[in-house]
mmCIF file of C-alpha atoms in Angstrom:
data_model
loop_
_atom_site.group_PDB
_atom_site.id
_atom_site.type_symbol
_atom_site.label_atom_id
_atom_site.label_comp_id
_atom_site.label_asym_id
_atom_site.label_seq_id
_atom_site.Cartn_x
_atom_site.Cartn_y
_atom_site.Cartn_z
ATOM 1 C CA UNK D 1 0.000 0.000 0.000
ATOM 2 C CA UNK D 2 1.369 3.723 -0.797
ATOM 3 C CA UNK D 3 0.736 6.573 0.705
ATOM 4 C CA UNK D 4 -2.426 7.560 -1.724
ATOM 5 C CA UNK D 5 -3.994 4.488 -1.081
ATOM 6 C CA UNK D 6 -3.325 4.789 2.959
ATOM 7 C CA UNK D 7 -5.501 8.178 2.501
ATOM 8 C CA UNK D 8 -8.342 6.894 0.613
ATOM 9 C CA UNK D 9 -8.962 3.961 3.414
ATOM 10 C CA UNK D 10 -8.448 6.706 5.889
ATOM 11 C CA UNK D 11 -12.708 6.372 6.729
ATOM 12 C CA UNK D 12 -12.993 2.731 5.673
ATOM 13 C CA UNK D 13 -10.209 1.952 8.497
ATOM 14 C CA UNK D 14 -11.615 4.282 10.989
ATOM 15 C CA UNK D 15 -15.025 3.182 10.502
ATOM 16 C CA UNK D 16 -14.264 -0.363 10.892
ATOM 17 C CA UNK D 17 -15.534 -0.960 7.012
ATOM 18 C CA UNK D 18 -12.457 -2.827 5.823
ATOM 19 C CA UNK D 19 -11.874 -5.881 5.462
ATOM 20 C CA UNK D 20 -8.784 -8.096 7.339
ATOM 21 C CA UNK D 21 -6.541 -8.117 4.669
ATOM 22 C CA UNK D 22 -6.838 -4.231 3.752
ATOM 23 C CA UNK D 23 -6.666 -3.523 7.271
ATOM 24 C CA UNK D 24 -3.451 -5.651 7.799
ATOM 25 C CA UNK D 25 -1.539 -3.713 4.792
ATOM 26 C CA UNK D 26 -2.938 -0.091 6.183
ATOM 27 C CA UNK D 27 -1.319 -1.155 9.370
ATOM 28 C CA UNK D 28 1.916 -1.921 7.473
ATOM 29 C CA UNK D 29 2.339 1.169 5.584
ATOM 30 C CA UNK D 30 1.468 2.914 8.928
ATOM 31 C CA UNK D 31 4.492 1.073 10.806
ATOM 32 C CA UNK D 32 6.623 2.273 8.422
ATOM 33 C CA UNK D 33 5.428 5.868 6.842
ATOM 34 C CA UNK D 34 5.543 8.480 9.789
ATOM 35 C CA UNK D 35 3.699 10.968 7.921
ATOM 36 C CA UNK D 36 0.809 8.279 7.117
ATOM 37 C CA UNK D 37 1.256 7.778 11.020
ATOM 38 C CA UNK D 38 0.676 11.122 11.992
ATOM 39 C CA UNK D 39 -1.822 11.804 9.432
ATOM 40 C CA UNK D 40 -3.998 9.015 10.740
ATOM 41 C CA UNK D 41 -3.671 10.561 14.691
ATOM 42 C CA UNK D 42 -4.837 14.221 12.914
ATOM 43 C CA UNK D 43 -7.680 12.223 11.596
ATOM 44 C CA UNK D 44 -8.741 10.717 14.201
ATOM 45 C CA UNK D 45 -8.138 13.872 16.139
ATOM 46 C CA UNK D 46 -10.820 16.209 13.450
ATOM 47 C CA UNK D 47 -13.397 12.878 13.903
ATOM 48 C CA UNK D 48 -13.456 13.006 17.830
ATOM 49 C CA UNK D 49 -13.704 16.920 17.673
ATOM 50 C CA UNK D 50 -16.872 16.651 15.570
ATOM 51 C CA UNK D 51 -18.378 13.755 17.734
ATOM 52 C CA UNK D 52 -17.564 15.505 20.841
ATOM 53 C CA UNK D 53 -19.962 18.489 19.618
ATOM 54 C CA UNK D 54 -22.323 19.697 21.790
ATOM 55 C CA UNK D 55 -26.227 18.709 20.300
ATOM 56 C CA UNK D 56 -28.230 21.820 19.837
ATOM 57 C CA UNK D 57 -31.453 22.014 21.030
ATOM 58 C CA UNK D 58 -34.226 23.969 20.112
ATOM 59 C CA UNK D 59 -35.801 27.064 22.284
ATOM 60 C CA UNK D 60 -38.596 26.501 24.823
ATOM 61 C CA UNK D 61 -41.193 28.086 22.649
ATOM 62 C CA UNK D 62 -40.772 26.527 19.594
ATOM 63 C CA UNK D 63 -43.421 24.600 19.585
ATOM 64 C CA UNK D 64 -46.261 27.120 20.518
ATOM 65 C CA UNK D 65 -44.676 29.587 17.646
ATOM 66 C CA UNK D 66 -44.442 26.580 15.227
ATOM 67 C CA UNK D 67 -48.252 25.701 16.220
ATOM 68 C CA UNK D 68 -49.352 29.393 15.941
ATOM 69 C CA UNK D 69 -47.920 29.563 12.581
ATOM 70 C CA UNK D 70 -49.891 26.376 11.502
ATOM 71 C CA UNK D 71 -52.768 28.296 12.996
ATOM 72 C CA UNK D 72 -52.279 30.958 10.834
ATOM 73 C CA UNK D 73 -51.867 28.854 7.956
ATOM 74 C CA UNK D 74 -55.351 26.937 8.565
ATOM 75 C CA UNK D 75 -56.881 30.930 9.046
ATOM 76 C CA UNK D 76 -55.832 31.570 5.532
ATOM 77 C CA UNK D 77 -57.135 28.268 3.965
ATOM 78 C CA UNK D 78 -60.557 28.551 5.458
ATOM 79 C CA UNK D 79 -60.045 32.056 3.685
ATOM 80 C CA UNK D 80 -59.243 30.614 0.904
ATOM 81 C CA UNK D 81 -61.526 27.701 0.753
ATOM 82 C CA UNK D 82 -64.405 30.176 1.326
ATOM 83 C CA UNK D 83 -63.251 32.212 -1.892
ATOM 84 C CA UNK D 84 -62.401 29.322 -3.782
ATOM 85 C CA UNK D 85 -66.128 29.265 -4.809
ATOM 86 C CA UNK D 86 -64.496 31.314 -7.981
ATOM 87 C CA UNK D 87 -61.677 29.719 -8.622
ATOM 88 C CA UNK D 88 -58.255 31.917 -7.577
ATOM 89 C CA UNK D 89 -56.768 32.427 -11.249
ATOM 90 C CA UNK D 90 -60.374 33.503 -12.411
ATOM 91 C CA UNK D 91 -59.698 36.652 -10.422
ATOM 92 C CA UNK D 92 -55.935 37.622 -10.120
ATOM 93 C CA UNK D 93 -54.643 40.953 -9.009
ATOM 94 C CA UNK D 94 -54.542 42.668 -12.156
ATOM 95 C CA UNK D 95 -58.391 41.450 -12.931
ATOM 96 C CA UNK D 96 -58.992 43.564 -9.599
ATOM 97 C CA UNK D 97 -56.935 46.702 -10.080
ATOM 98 C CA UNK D 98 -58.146 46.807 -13.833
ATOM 99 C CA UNK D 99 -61.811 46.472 -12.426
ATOM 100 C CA UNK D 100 -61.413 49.218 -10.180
ATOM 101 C CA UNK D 101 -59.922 51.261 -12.219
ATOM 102 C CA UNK D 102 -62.549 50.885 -14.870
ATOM 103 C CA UNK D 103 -65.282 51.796 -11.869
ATOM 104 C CA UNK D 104 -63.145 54.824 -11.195
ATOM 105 C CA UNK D 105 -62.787 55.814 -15.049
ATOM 106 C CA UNK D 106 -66.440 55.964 -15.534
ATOM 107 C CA UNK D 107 -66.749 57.630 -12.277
ATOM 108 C CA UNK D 108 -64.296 60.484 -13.930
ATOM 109 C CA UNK D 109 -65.993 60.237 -17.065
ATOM 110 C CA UNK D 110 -69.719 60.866 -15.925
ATOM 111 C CA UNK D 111 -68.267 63.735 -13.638
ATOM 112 C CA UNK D 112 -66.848 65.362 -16.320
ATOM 113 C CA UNK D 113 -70.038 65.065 -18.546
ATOM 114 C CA UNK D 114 -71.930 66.797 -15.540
ATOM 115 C CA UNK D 115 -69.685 69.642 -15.592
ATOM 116 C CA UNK D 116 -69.424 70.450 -18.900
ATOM 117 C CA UNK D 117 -72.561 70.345 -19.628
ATOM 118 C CA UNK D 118 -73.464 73.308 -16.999
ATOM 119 C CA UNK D 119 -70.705 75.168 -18.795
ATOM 120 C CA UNK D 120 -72.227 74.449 -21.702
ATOM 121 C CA UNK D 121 -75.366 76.178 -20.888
ATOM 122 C CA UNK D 122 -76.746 78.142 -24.397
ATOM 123 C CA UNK D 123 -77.773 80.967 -22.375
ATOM 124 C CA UNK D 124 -74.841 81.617 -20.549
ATOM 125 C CA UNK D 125 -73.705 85.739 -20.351
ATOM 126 C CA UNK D 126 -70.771 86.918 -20.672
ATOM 127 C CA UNK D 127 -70.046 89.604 -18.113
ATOM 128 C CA UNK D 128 -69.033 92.671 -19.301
ATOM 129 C CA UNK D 129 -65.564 94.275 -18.256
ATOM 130 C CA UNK D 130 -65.654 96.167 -15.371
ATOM 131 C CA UNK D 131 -64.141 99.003 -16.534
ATOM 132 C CA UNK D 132 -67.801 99.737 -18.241
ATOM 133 C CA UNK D 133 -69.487 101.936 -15.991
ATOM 134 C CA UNK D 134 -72.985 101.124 -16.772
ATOM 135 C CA UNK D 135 -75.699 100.182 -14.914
ATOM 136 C CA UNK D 136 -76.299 96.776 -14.898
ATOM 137 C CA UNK D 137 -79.684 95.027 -14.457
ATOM 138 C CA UNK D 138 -79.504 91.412 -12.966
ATOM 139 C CA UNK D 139 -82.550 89.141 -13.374
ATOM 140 C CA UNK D 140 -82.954 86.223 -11.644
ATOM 141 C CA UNK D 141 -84.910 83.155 -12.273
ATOM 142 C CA UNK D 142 -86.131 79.838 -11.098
ATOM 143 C CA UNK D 143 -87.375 78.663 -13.857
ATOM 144 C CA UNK D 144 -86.091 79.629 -17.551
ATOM 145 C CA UNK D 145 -87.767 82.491 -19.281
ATOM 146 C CA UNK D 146 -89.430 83.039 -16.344
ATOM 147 C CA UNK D 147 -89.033 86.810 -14.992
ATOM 148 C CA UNK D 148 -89.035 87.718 -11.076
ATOM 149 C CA UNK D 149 -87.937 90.845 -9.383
ATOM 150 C CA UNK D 150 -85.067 92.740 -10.997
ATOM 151 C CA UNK D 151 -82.135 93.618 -8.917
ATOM 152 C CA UNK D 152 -79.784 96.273 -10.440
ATOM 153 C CA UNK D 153 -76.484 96.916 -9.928
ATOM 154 C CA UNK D 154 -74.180 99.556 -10.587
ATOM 155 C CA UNK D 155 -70.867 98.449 -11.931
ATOM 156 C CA UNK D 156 -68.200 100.415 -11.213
ATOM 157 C CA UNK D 157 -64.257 99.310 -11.307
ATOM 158 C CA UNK D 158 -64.549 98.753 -7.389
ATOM 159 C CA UNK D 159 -67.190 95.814 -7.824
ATOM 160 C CA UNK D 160 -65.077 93.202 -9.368
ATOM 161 C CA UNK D 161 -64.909 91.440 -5.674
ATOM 162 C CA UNK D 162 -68.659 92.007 -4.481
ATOM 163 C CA UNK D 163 -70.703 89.179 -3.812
ATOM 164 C CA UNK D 164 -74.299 89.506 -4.909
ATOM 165 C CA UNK D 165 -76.376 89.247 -1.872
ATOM 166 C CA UNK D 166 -78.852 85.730 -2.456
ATOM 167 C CA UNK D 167 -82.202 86.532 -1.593
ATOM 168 C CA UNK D 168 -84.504 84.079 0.002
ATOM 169 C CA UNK D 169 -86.279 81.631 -2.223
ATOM 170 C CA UNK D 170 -83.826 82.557 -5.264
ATOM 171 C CA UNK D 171 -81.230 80.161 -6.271
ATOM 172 C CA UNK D 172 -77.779 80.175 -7.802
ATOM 173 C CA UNK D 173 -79.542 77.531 -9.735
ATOM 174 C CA UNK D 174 -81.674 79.947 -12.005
ATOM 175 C CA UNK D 175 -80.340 81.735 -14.842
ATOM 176 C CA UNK D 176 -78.739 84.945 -14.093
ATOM 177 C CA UNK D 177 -79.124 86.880 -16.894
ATOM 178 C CA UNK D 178 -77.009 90.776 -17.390
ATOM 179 C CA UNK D 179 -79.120 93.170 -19.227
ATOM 180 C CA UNK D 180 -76.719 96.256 -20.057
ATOM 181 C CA UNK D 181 -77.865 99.944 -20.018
ATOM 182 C CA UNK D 182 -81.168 99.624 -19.091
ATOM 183 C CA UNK J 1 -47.123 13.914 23.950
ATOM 184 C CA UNK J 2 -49.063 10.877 23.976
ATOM 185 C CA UNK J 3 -47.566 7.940 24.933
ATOM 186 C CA UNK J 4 -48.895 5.778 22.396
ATOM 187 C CA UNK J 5 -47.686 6.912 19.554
ATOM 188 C CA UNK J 6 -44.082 6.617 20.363
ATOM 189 C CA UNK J 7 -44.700 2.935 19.284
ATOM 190 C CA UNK J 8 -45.429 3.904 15.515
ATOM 191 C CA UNK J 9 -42.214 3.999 13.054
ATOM 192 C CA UNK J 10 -41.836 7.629 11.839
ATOM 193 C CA UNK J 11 -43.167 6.198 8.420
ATOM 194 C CA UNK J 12 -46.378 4.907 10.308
ATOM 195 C CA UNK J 13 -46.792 8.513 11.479
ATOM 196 C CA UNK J 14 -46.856 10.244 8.493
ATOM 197 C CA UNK J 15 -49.192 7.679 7.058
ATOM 198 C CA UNK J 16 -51.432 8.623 9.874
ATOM 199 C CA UNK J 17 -50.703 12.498 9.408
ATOM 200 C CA UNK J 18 -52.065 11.788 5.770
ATOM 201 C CA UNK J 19 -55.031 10.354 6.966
ATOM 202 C CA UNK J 20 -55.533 13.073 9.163
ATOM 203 C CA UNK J 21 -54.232 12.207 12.809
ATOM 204 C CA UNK J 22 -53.020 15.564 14.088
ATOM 205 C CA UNK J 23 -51.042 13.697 17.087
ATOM 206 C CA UNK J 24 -49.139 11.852 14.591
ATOM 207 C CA UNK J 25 -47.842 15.211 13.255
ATOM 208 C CA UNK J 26 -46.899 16.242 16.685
ATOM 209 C CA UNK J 27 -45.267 12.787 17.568
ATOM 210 C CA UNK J 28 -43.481 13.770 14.645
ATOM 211 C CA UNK J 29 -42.053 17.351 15.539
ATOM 212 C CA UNK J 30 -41.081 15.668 19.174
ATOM 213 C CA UNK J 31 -39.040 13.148 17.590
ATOM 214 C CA UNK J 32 -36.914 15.284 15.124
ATOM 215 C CA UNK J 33 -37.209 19.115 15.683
ATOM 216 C CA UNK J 34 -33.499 18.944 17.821
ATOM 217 C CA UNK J 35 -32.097 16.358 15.017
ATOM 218 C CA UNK J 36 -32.782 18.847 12.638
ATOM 219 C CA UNK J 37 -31.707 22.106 14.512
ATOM 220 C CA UNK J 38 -28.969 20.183 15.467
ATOM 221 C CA UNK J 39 -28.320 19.750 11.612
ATOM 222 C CA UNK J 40 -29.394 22.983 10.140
ATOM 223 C CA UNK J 41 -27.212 24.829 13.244
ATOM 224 C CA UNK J 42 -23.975 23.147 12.365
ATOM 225 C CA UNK J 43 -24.646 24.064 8.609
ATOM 226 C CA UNK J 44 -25.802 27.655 9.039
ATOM 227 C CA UNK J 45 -23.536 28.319 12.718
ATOM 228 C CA UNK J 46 -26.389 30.700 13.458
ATOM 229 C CA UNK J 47 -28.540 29.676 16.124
ATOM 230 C CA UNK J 48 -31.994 32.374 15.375
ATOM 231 C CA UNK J 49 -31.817 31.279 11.483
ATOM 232 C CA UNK J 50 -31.453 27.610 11.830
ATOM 233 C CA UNK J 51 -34.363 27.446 14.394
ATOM 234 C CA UNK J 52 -36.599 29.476 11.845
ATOM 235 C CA UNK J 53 -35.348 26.608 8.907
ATOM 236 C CA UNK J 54 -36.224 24.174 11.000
ATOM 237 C CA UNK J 55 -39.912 26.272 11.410
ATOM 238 C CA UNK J 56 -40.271 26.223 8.133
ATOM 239 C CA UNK J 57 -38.976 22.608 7.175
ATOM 240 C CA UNK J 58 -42.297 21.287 9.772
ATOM 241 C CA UNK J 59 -44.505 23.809 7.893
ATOM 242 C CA UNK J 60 -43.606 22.136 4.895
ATOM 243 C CA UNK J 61 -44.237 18.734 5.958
ATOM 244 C CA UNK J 62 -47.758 19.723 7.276
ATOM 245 C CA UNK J 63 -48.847 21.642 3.879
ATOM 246 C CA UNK J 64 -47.340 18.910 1.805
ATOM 247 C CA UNK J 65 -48.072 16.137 3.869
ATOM 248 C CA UNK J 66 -49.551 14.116 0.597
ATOM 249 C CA UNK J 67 -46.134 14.917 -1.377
ATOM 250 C CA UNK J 68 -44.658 11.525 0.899
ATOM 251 C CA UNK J 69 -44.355 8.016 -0.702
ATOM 252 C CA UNK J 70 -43.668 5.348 1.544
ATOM 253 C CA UNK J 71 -40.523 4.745 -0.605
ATOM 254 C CA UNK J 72 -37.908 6.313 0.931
ATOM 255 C CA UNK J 73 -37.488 6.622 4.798
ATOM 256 C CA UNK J 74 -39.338 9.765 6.304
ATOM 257 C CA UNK J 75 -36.093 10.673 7.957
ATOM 258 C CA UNK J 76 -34.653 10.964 4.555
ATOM 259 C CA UNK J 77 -37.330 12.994 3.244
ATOM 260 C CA UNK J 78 -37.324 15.554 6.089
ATOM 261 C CA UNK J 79 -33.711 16.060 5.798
ATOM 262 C CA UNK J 80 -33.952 16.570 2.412
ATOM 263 C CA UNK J 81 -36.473 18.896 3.184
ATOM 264 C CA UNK J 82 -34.123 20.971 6.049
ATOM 265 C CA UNK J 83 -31.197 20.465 3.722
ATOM 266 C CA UNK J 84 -32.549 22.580 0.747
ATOM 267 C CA UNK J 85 -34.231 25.248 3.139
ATOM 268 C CA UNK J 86 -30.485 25.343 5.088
ATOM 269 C CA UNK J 87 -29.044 25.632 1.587
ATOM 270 C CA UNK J 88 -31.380 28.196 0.479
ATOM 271 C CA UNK J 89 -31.024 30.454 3.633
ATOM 272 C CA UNK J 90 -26.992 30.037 3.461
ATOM 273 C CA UNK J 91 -27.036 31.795 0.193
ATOM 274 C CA UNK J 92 -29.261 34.501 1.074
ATOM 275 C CA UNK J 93 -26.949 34.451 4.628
ATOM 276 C CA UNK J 94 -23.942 34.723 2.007
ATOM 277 C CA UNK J 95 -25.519 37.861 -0.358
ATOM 278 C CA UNK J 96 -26.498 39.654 2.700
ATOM 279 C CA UNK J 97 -22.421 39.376 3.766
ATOM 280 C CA UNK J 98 -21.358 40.405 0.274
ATOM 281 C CA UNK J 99 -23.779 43.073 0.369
ATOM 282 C CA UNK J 100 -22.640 44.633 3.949
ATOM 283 C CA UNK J 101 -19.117 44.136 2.237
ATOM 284 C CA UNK J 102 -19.182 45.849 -0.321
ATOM 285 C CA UNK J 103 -21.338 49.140 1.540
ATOM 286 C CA UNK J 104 -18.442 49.426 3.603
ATOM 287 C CA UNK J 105 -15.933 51.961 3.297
ATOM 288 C CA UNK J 106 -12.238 50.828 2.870
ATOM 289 C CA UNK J 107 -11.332 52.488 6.236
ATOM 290 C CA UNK J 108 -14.322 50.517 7.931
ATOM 291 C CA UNK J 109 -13.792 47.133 6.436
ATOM 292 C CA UNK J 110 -10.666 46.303 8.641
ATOM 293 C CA UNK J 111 -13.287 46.351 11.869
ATOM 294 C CA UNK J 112 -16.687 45.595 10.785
ATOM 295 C CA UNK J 113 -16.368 42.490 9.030
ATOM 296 C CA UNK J 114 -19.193 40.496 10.297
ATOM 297 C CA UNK J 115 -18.848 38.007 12.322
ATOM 298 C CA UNK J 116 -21.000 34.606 12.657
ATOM 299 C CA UNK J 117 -23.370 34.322 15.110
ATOM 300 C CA UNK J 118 -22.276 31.789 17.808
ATOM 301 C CA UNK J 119 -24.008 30.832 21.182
ATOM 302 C CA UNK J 120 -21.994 31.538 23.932
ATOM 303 C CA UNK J 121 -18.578 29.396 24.078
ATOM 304 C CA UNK J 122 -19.358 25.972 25.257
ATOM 305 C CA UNK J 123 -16.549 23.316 26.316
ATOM 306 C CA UNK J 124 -15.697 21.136 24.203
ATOM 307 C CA UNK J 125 -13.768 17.895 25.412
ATOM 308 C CA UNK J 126 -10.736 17.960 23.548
ATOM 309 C CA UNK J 127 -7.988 19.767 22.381
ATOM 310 C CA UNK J 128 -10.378 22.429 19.989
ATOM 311 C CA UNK J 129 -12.804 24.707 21.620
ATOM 312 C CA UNK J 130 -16.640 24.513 19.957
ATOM 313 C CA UNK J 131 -15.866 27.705 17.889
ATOM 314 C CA UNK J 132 -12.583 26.445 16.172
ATOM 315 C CA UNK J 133 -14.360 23.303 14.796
ATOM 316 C CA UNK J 134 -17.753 24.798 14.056
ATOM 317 C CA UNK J 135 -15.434 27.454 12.195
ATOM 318 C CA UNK J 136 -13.090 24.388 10.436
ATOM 319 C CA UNK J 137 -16.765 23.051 9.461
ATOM 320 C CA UNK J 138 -17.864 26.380 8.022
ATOM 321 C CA UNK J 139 -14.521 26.700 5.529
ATOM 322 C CA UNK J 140 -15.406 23.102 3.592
ATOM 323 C CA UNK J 141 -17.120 23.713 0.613
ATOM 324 C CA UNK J 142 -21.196 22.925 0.639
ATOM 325 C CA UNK J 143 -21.039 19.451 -0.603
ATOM 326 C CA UNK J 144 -17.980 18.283 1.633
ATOM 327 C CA UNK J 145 -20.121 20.264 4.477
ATOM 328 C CA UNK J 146 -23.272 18.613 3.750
ATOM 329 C CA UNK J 147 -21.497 14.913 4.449
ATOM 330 C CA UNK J 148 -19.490 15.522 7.150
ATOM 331 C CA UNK J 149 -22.535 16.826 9.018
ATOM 332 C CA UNK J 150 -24.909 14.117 7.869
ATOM 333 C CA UNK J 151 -22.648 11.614 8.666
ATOM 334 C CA UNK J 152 -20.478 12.943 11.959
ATOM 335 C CA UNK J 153 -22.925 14.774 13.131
ATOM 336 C CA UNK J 154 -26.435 13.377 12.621
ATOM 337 C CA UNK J 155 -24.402 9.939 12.234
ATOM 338 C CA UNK J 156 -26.739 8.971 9.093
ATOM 339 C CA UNK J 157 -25.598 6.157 7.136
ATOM 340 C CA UNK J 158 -23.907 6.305 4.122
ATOM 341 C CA UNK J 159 -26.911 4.708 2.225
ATOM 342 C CA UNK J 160 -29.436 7.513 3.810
ATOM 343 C CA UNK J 161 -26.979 10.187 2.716
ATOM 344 C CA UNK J 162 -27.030 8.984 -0.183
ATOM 345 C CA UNK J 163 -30.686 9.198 -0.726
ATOM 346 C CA UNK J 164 -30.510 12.678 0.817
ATOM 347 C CA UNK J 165 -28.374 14.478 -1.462
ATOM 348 C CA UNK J 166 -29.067 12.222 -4.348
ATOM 349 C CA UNK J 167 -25.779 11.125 -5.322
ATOM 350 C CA UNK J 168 -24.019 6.951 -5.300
ATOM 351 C CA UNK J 169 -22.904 5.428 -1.927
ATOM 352 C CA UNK J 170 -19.538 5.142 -3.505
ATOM 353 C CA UNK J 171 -19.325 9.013 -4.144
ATOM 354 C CA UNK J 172 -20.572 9.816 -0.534
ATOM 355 C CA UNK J 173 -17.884 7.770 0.957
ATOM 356 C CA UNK J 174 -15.355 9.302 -0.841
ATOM 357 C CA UNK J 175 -16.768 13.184 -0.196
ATOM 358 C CA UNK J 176 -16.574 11.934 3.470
ATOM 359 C CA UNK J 177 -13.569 10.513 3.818
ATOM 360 C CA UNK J 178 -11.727 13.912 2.118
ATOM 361 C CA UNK J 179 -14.199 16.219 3.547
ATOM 362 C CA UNK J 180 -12.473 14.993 7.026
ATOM 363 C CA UNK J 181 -8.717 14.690 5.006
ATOM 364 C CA UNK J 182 -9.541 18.593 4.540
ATOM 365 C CA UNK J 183 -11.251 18.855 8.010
ATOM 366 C CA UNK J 184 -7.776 17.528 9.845
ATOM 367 C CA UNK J 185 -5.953 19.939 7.749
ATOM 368 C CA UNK J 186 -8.046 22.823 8.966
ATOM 369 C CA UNK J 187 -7.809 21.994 12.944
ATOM 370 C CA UNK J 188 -4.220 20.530 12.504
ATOM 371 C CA UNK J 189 -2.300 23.592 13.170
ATOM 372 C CA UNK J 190 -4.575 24.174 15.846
ATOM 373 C CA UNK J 191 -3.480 20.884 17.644
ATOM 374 C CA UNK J 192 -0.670 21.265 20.055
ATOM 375 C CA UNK J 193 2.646 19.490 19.725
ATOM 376 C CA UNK J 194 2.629 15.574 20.484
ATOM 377 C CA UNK J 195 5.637 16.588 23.251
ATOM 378 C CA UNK J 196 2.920 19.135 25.166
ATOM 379 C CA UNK J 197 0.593 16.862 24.970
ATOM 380 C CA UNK J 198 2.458 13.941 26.393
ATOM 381 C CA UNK J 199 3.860 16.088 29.341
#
């Protein structure tokens, strides 16, 4: 036996997997290779180390945190089981953001319709600068083409900033209608 | 625990767990949750991260319960199980490292290398203290690592090792036999002179 083949039956001779006649060469080449010798004490040496390790143990509370964690899991599926009525890839996430944001699109988009078309209004004045200094007759409404009590106004450069006074049972609602110079 | 299930094999357990028996599960936890910490710790040296592996191999095992076939041993399949989470969490253990690295600056990186995470030194009886081995274990590459635990260690046999890392008998003992070749080399210089130790 050489010195390569002493190494390679290092574990087979340690672990008592050799058989007699291997085992009665390694012990030759051992008797008269000191560095084999030596090797075979480090070896031996590294193998008790490791044996001699203390065995970890796990904490106290690992159970109850492993148990609450199964807990947990069970929550979910119950969850899960009680949604699974659709199944889950029927609905991913993206099915849900796209839905809401459809919901808020048309939200946005009827909104918008609303608005514009009170800006749209046909009858709508336009004011007249304010630098005009004519009197200004404002005519408020309830109902369209309907007449009721004539406020005027004098506009003057000072006015820009005035808010018309709302009289009781009149709303902003009506048409407000500017009748110049009269 | 109840008593009467300590008379089932583990692989009687699990058949029971399958079928619904929710003692059988914890029978099972009882018999191998310090086996396995004691595994996963000596592979990851940190004692928080191997007791959360260990969490999660059990989790595993109770979600995929129906994943076992009564063809290979249910130790085997657990380790398995703890052996790829261990592996899993030693790479993310390993980015994390390279990541604190490389945010140090070059004046900082002489001090705050980090350092592994070891319980308080415990004797060991022998010429190495617990640290110098655990940190001789930690230099071997994965797959000589993987072996030398199994096997020294968990003391598995060579044919269950085999099963567990999916590779011959013949190549396991070989990995293990120069997994401890490099092993010795590692704590040699450690060892004190034969004439010390003989005085």
């Amino acid at each position: 036996m050489n010195c390569s083949e002493f190494e390679a039956r290092l574990s087979d001779y340690v672990d008592g997997d050799i058989s007699p006649h291997l085992r009665k060469r390694f012990l030759q080449h051992k008797e008269f290779c000191p560095d084999c010798d030596e090797l075979l004490e480090d070896f031996k040496s590294a193998l008790f180390a490791i044996h001699s390790l203390p065995r970890k143990k796990t904490s106290p509370d690992f159970n109850r945190r492993l148990y609450e964690r199964i807990d947990q899991l069970e929550e979910k599926s119950i969850w899960q089981k009680f949604l699974g009525i659709v199944p889950e890839h029927l609905f991913p996430r993206y099915a849900i953001a796209m839905a809401f944001a459809t919901i808020a699109l048309l939200i946005g988009l009827n909104t918008i319709q609303e608005t514009g078309d009170s800006i749209a209004e046909p009858d709508q004045p336009v004011l007249p600068p304010p630098s005009l200094n004519v009197p200004q007759q404002v005519l408020i409404s309830n109902q369209p083409g309907l007449l009721q009590t004539p406020i005027t106004m004098e506009s003057d450069t000072d006015d820009t900033n005035r808010i018309m006074p709302v009289q009781e049972g009149r709303s902003f609602e009506g048409q407000i209608r500017y009748v110049n110079g009269q | 625990m109840n008593d009467f299930m300590e008379k089932y094999s583990d692989e009687e357990l699990i058949a029971r767990f399958q079928q619904g028996d929710e003692y059988a599960f914890e029978e099972i936890v009882h018999r191998f949750k310090d086996r396995l910490k004691n595994f996963v710790y000596r592979y990851l040296s940190n004692e928080e991260a191997a007791e959360d592996v260990v969490q999660d191999t059990f989790l595993r095992v109770y979600q995929k319960k129906h994943m076992y076939r009564n063809i290979a041993k249910f130790s085997t399949w657990i380790y398995t199980i703890a052996g790829n989470l261990a592996k899993t969490e030693l790479r993310k253990k390993k980015r994390r490292k390279m990541f604190s690295l490389s945010n140090l600056g070059l004046e900082d990186k002489e001090y705050e290398i980090p350092s592994e995470e070891f319980a308080p030194e415990e004797d060991v009886e022998g010429e190495y203290t617990e640290q110098e081995i655990q940190d001789a274990i930690n230099e071997l590459s994965d797959k000589f690592k993987t072996v030398i635990i199994l096997r020294d260690i968990q003391e598995l046999s060579y044919e269950e090792i085999s099963n567990i890392i999916d590779v011959p008998v013949g190549t396991v003992k070989s990995r293990i036999n120069r997994g401890r070749i490099k092993l010795q080399e590692k704590l040699r210089h450690l060892r004190t002179p034969k004439a010390e130790r003989t005085s």
